[in-house]
JSON list of C-alpha atoms in Angstrom, two decimals:
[
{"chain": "A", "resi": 1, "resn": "UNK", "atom": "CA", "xyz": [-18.07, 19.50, 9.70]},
{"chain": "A", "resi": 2, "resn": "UNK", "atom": "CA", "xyz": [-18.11, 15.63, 9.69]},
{"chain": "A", "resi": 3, "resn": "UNK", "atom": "CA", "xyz": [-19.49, 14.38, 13.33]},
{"chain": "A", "resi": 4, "resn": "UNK", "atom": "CA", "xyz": [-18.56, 10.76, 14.49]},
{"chain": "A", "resi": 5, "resn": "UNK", "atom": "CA", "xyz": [-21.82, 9.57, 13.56]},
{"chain": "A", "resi": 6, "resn": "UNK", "atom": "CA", "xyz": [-21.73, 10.79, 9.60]},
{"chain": "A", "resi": 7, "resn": "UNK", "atom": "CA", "xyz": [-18.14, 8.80, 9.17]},
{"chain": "A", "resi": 8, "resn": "UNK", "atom": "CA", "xyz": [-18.37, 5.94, 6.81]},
{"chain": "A", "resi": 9, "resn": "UNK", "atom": "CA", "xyz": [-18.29, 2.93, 9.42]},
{"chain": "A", "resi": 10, "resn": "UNK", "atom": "CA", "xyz": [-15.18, 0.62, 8.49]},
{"chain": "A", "resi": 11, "resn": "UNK", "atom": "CA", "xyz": [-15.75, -2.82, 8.60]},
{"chain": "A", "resi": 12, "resn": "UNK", "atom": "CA", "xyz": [-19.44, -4.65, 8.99]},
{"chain": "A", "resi": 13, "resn": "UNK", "atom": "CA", "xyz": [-17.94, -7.57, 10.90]},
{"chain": "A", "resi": 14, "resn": "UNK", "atom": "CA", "xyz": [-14.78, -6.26, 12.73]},
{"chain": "A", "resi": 15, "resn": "UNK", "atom": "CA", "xyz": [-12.98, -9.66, 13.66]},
{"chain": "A", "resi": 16, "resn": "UNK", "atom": "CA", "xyz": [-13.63, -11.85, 10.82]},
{"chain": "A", "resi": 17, "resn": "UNK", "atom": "CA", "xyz": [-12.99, -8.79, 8.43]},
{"chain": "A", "resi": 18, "resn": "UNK", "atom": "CA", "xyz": [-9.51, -7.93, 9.81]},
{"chain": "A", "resi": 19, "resn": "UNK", "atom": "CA", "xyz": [-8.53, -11.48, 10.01]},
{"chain": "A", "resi": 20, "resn": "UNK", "atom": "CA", "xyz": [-9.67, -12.05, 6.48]},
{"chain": "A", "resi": 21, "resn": "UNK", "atom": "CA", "xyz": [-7.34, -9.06, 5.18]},
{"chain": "A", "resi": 22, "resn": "UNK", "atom": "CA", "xyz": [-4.64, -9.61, 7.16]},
{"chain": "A", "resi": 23, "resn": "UNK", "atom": "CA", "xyz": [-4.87, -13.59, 5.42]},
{"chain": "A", "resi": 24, "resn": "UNK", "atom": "CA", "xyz": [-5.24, -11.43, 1.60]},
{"chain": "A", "resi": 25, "resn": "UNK", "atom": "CA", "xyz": [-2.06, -8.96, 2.69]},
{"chain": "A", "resi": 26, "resn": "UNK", "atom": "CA", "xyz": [0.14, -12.07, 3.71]},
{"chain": "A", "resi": 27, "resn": "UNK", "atom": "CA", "xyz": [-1.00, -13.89, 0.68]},
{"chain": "A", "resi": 28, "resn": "UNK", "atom": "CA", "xyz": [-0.34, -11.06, -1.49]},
{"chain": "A", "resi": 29, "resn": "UNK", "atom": "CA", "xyz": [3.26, -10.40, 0.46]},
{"chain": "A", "resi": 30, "resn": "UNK", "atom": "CA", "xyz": [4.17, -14.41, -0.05]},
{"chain": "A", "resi": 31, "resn": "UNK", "atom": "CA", "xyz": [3.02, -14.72, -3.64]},
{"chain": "A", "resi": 32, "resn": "UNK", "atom": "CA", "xyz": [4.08, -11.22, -5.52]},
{"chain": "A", "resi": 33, "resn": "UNK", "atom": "CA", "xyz": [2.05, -10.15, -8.40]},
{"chain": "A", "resi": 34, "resn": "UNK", "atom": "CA", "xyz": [-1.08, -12.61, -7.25]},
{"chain": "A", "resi": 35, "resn": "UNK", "atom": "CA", "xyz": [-4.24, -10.84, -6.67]},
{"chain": "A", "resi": 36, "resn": "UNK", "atom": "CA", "xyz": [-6.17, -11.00, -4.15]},
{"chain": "A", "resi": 37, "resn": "UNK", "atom": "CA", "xyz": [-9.18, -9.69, -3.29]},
{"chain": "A", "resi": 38, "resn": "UNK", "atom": "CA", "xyz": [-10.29, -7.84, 0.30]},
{"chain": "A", "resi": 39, "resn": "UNK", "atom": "CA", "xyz": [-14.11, -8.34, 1.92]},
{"chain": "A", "resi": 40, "resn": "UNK", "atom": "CA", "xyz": [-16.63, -5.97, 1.46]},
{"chain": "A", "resi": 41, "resn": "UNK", "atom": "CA", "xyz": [-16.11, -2.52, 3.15]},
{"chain": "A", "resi": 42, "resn": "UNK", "atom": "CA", "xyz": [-19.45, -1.18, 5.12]},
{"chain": "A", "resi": 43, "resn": "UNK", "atom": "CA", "xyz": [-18.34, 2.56, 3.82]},
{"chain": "A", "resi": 44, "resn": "UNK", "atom": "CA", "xyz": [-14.92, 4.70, 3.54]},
{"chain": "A", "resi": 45, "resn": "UNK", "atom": "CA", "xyz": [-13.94, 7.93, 2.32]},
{"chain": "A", "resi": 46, "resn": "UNK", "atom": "CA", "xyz": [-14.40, 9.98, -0.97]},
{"chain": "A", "resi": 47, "resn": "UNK", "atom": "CA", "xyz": [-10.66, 9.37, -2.29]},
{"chain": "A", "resi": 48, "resn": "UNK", "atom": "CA", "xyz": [-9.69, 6.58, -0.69]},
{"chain": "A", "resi": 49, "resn": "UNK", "atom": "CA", "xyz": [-10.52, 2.78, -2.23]},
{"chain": "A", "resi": 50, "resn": "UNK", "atom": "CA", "xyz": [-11.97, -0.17, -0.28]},
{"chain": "A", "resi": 51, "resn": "UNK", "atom": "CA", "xyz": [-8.89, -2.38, -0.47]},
{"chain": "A", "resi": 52, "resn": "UNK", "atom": "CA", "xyz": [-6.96, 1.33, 1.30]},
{"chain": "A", "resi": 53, "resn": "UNK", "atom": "CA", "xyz": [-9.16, 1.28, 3.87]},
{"chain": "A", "resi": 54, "resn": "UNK", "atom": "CA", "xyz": [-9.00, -2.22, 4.57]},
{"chain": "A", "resi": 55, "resn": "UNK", "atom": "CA", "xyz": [-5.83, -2.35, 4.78]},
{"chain": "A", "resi": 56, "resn": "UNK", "atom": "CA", "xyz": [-6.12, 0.94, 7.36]},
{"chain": "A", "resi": 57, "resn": "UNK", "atom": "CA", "xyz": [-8.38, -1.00, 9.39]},
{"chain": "A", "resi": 58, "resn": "UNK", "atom": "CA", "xyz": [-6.32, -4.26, 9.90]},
{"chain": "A", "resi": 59, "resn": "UNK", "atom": "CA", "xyz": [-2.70, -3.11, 10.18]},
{"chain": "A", "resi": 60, "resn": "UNK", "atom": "CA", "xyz": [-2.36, 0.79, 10.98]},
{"chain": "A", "resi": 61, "resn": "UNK", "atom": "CA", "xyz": [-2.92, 1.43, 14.79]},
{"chain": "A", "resi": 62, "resn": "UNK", "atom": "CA", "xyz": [-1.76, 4.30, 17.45]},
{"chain": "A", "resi": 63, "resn": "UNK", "atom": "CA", "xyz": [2.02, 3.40, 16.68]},
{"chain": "A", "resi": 64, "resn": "UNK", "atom": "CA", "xyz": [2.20, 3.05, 13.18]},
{"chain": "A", "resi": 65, "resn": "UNK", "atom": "CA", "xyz": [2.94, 6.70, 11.64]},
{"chain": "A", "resi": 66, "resn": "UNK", "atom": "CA", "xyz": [1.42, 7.41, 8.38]},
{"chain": "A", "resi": 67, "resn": "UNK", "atom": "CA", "xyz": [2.06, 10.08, 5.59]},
{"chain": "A", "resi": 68, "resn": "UNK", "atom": "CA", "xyz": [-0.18, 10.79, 3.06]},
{"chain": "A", "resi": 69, "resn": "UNK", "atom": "CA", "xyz": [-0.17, 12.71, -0.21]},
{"chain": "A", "resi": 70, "resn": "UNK", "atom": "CA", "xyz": [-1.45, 15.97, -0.96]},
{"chain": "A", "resi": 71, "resn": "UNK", "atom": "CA", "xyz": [-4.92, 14.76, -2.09]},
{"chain": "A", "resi": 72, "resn": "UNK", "atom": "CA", "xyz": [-5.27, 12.45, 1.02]},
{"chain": "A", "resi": 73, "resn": "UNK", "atom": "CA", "xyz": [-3.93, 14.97, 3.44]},
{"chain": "A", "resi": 74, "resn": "UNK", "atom": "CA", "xyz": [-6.20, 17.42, 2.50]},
{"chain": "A", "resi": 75, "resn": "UNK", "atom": "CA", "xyz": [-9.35, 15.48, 2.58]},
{"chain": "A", "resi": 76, "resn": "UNK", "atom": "CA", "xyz": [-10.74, 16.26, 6.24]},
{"chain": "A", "resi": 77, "resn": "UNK", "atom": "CA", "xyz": [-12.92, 12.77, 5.74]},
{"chain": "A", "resi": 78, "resn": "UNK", "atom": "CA", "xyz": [-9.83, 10.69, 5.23]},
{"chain": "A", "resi": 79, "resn": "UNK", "atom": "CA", "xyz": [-8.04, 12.32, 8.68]},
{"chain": "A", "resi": 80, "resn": "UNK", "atom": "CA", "xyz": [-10.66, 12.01, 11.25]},
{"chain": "A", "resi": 81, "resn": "UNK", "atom": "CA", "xyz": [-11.52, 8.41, 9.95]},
{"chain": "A", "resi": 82, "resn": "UNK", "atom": "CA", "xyz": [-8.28, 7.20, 9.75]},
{"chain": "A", "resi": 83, "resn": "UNK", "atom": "CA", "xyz": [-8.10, 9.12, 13.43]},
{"chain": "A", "resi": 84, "resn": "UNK", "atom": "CA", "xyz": [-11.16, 7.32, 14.57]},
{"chain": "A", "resi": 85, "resn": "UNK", "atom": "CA", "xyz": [-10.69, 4.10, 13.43]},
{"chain": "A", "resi": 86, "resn": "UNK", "atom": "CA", "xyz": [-7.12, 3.54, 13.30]},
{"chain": "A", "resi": 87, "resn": "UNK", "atom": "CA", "xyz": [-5.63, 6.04, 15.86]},
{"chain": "A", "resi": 88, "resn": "UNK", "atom": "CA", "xyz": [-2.87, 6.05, 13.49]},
{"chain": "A", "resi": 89, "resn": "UNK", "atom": "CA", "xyz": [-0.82, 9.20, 13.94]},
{"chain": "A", "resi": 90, "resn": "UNK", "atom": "CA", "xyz": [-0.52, 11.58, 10.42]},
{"chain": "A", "resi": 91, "resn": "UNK", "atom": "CA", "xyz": [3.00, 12.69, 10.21]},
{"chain": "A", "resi": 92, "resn": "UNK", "atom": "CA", "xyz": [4.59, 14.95, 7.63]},
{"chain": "A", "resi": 93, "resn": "UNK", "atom": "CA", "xyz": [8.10, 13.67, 7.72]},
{"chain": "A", "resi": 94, "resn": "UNK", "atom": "CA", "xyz": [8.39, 10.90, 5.63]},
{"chain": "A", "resi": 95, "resn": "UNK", "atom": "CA", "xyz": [11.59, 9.32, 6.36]},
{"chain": "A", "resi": 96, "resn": "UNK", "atom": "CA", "xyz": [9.63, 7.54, 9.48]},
{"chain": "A", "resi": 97, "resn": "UNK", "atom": "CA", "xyz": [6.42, 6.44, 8.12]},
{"chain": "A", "resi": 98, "resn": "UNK", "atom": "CA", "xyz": [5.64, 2.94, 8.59]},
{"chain": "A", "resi": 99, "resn": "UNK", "atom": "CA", "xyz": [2.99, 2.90, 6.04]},
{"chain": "A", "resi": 100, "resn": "UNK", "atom": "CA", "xyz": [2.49, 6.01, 2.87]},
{"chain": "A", "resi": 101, "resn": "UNK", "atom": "CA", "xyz": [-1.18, 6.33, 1.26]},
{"chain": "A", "resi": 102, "resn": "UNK", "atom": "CA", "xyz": [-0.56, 7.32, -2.29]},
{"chain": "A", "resi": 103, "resn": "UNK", "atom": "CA", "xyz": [-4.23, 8.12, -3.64]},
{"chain": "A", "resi": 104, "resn": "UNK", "atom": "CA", "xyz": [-2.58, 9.66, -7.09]},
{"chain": "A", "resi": 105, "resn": "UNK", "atom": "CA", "xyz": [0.17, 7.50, -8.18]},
{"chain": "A", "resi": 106, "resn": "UNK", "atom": "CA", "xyz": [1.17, 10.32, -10.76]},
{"chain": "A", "resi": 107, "resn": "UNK", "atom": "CA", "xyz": [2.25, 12.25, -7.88]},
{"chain": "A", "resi": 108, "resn": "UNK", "atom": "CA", "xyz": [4.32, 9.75, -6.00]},
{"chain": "A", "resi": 109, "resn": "UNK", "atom": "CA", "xyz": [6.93, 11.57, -4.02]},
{"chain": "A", "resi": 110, "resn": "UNK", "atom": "CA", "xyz": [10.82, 9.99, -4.52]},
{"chain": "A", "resi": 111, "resn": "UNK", "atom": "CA", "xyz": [10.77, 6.71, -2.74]},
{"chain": "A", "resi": 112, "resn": "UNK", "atom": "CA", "xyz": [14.52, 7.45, -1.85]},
{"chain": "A", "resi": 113, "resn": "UNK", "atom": "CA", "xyz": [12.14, 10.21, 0.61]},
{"chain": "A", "resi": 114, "resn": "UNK", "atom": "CA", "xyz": [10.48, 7.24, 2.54]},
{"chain": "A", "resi": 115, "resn": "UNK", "atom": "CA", "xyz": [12.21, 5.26, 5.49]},
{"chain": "A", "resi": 116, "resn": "UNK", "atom": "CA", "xyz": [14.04, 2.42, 4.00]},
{"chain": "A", "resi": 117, "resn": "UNK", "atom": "CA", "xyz": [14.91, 0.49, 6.84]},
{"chain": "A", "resi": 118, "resn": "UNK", "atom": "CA", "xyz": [18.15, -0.21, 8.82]},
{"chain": "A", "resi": 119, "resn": "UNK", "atom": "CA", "xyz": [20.41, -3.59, 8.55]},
{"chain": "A", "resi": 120, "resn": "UNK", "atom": "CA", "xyz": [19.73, -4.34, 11.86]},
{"chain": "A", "resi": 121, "resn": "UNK", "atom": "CA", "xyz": [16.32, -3.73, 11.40]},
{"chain": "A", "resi": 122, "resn": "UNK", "atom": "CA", "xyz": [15.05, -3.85, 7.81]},
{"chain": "A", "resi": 123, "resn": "UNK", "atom": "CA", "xyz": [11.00, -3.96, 8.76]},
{"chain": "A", "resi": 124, "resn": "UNK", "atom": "CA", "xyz": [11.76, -0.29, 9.65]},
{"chain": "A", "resi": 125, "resn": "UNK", "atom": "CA", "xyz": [10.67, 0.66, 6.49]},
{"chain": "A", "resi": 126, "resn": "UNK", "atom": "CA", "xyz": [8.03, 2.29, 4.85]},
{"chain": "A", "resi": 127, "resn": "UNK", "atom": "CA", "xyz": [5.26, 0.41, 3.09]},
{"chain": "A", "resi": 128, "resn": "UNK", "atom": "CA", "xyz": [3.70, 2.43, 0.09]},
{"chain": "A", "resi": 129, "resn": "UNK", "atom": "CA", "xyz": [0.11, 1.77, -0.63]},
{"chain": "A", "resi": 130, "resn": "UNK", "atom": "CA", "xyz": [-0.62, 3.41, -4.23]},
{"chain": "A", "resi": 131, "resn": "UNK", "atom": "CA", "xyz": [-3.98, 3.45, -5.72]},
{"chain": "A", "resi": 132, "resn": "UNK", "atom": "CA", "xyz": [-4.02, 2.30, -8.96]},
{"chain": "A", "resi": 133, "resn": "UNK", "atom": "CA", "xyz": [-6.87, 2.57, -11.52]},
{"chain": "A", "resi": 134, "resn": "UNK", "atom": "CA", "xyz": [-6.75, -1.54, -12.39]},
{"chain": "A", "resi": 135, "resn": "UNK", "atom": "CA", "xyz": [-5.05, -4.59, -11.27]},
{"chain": "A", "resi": 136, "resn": "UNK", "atom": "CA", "xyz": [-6.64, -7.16, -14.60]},
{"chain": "A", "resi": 137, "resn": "UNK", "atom": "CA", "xyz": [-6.06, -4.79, -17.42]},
{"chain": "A", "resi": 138, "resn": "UNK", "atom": "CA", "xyz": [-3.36, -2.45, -18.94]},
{"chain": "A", "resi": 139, "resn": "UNK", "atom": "CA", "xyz": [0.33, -3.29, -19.31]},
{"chain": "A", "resi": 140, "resn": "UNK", "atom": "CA", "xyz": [1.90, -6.61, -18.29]},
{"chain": "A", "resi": 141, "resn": "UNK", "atom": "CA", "xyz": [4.72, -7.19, -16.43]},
{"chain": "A", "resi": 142, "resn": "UNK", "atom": "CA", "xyz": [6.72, -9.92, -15.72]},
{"chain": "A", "resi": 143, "resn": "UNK", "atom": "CA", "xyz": [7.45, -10.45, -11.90]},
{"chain": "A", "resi": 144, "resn": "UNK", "atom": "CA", "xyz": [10.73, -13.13, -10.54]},
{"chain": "A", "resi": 145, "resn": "UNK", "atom": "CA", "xyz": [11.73, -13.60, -7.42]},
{"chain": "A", "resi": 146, "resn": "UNK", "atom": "CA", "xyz": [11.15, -15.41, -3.72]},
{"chain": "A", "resi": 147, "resn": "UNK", "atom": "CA", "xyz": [7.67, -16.67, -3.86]},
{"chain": "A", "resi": 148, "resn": "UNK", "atom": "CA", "xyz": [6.98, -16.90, -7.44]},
{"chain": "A", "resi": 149, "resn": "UNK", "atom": "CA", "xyz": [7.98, -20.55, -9.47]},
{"chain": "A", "resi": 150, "resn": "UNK", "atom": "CA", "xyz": [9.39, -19.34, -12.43]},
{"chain": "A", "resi": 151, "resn": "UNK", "atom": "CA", "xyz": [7.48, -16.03, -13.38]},
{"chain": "A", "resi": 152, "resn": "UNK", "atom": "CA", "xyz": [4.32, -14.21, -12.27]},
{"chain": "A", "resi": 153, "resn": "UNK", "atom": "CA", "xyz": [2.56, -11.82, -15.01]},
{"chain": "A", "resi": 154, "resn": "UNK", "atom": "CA", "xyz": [0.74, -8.94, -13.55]},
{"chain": "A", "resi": 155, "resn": "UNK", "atom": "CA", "xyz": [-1.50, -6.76, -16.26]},
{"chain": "A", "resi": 156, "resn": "UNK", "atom": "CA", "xyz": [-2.29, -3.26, -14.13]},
{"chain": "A", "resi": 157, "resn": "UNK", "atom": "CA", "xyz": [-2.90, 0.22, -15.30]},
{"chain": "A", "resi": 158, "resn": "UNK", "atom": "CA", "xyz": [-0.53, 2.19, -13.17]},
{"chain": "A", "resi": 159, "resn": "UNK", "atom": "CA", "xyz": [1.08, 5.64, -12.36]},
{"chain": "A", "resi": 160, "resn": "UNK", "atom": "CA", "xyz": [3.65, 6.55, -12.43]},
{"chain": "A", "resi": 161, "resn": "UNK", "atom": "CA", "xyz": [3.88, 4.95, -15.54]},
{"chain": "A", "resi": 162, "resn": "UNK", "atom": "CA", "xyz": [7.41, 4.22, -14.35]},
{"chain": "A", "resi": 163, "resn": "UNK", "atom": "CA", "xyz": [7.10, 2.59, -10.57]},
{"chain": "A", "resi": 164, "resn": "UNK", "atom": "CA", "xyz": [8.93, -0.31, -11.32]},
{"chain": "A", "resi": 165, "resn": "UNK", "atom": "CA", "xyz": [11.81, 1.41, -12.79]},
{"chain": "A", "resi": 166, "resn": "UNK", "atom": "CA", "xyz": [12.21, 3.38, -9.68]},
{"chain": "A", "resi": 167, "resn": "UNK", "atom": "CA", "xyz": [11.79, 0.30, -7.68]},
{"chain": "A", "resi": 168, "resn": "UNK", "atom": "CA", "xyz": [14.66, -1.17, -8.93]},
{"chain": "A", "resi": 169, "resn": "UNK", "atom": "CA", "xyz": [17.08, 1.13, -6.28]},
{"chain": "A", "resi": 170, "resn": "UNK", "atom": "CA", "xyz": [16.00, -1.46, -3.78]},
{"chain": "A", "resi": 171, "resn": "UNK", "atom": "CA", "xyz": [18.24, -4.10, -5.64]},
{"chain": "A", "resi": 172, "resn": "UNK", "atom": "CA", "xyz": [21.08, -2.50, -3.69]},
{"chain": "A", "resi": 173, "resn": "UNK", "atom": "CA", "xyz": [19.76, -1.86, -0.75]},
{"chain": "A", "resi": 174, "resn": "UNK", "atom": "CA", "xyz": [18.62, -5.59, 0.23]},
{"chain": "A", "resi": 175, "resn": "UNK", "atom": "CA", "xyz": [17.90, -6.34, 3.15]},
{"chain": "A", "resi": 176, "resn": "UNK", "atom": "CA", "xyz": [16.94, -2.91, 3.09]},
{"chain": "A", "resi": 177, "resn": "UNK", "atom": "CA", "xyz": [14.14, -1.61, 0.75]},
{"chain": "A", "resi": 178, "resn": "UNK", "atom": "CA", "xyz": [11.15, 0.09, 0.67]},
{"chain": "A", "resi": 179, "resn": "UNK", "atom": "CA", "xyz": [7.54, -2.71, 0.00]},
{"chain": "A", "resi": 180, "resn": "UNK", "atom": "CA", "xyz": [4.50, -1.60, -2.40]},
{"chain": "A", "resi": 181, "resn": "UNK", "atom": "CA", "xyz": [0.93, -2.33, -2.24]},
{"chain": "A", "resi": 182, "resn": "UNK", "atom": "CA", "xyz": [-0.94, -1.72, -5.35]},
{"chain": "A", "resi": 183, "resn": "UNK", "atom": "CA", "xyz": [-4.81, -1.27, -4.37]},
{"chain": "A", "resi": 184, "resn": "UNK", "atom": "CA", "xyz": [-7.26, -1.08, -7.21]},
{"chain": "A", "resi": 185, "resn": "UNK", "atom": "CA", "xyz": [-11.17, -0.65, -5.27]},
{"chain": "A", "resi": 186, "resn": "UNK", "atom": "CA", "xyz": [-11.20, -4.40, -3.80]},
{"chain": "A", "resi": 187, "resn": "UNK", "atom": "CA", "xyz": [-8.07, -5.99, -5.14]},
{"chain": "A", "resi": 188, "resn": "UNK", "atom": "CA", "xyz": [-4.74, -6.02, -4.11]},
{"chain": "A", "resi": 189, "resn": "UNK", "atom": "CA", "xyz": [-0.88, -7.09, -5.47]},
{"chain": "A", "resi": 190, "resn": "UNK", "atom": "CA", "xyz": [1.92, -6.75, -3.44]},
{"chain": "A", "resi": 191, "resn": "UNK", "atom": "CA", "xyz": [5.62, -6.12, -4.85]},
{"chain": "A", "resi": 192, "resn": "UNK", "atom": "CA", "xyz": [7.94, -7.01, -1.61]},
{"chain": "A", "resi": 193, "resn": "UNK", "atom": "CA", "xyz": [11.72, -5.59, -2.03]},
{"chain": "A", "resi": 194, "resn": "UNK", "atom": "CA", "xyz": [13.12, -9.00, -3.10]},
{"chain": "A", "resi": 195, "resn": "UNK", "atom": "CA", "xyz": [10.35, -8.82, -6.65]},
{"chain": "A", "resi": 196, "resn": "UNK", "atom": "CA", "xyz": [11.84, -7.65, -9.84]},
{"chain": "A", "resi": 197, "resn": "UNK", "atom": "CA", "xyz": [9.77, -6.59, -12.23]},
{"chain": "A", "resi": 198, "resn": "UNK", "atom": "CA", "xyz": [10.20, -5.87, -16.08]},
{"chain": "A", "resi": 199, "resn": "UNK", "atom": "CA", "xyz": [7.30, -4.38, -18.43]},
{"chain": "A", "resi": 200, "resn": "UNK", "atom": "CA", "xyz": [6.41, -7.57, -20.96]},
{"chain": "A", "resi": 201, "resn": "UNK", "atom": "CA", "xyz": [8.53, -6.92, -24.05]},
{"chain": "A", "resi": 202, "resn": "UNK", "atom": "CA", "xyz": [10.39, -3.78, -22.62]}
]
C-alpha cells in the first residue's frame, strides 16, 4: 500500500512549472514536429515518463476523463497519483476520454476507439499521449502542414512502428480528428490533426 506521503510529489515549483508546460504544449501544438523540452519533475511513477506527468499536472483536472492502457491501468502508483494530483477521473470507455496515456505504444488500441470530436464541437476529442523510447534518433519523418514553413523533419523511435499511417484517417475527418503527443522522458512533439506525416524516403 502506497500512503499519500510515499507518492512521488509532482512538480517542485507548482505555478511556474505548470505555466512553463503549458508554454512547451502550446509550442509543441503551434509548431508540429518541434521539440520541446518540459522542466524538471520532483518525482512520478514507475511507468510513466516526466514529460507524462507533466503534462498530467498542467492540463488533466476533476473534468477531464482519462483512459489508460493496460500497463498504466494496472499500476496502483500511476492511479492514486494521477487521483491525488490531478483529480482526473479514470474511465474505461474510451469514446469520451479527453486525454489517453499510452505507456506501450506497441499496444495502442484503434484510434477509430477514441472520441473524435463532433463538427460543432471538434475539441471534443481525445488527445493521445504515447510514450515513445526517443524523440532525436531513429526514423525520420517528414511533417507539412499549418504551422510548419515548408517541412519539419522529426527523427523518433516509435511504436507502433506504423502511427502515422493510422493517423492519416483524420484527413477525412477534419475538423474532426483525434491530436498526438509523443513524450520521450523530458521531451515532447506534438502531431495536431491538420500534420501529415510521411516516413523520409517511404
Amino acid at each position: 500500500m502506497t500512503t499519500i506521503a510515499e507518492l512521488p510529489p509532482g512538480f517542485v515549483d507548482k505555478v511556474l512549472s505548470a505555466q512553463s508546460t503549458f508554454r512547451s504544449v502550446m509550442d509543441a501544438m503551434a509548431r508540429p514536429g518541434s521539440v520541446q523540452r518540459i522542466v524538471p519533475m520532483a518525482g512520478t511513477p514507475a511507468t510513466m515518463m516526466r514529460g507524462t506527468a507533466a503534462i498530467a499536472l498542467t492540463l488533466f483536472d476533476h473534468d477531464t476523463p482519462l483512459w489508460l492502457d493496460a500497463r498504466m491501468s494496472e499500476s496502483s502508483d500511476v492511479l492514486k497519483w494521477l487521483k491525488f494530483h490531478t483529480g482526473g477521473p479514470v474511465i474505461q470507455d474510451s469514446s469520451i476520454a479527453a486525454f489517453a496515456l499510452i505507456s506501450d505504444g506497441g499496444a495502442l488500441p484503434s484510434l477509430e476507439r477514441f472520441a473524435l470530436g463532433t463538427n460543432e464541437y471538434p475539441d471534443r476529442s481525445t488527445t493521445v499521449i504515447i510514450q515513445v523510447d526517443s524523440l532525436d534518433t531513429g526514423r525520420s519523418f517528414e511533417l507539412r502542414g499549418p504551422g510548419i514553413d515548408g517541412i519539419a523533419t522529426l527523427q523518433a523511435s516509435i511504436k507502433p512502428f506504423d502511427l502515422f499511417e493510422r493517423l492519416r484517417f483524420n484527413e477525412t475527418l477534419f475538423p474532426r480528428g483525434i491530436d498526438v503527443v509523443l513524450v520521450a522522458d523530458d521531451a515532447m512533439v506534438a502531431i495536431p490533426r491538420t500534420t501529415r506525416v510521411m516516413s523520409k524516403g517511404g
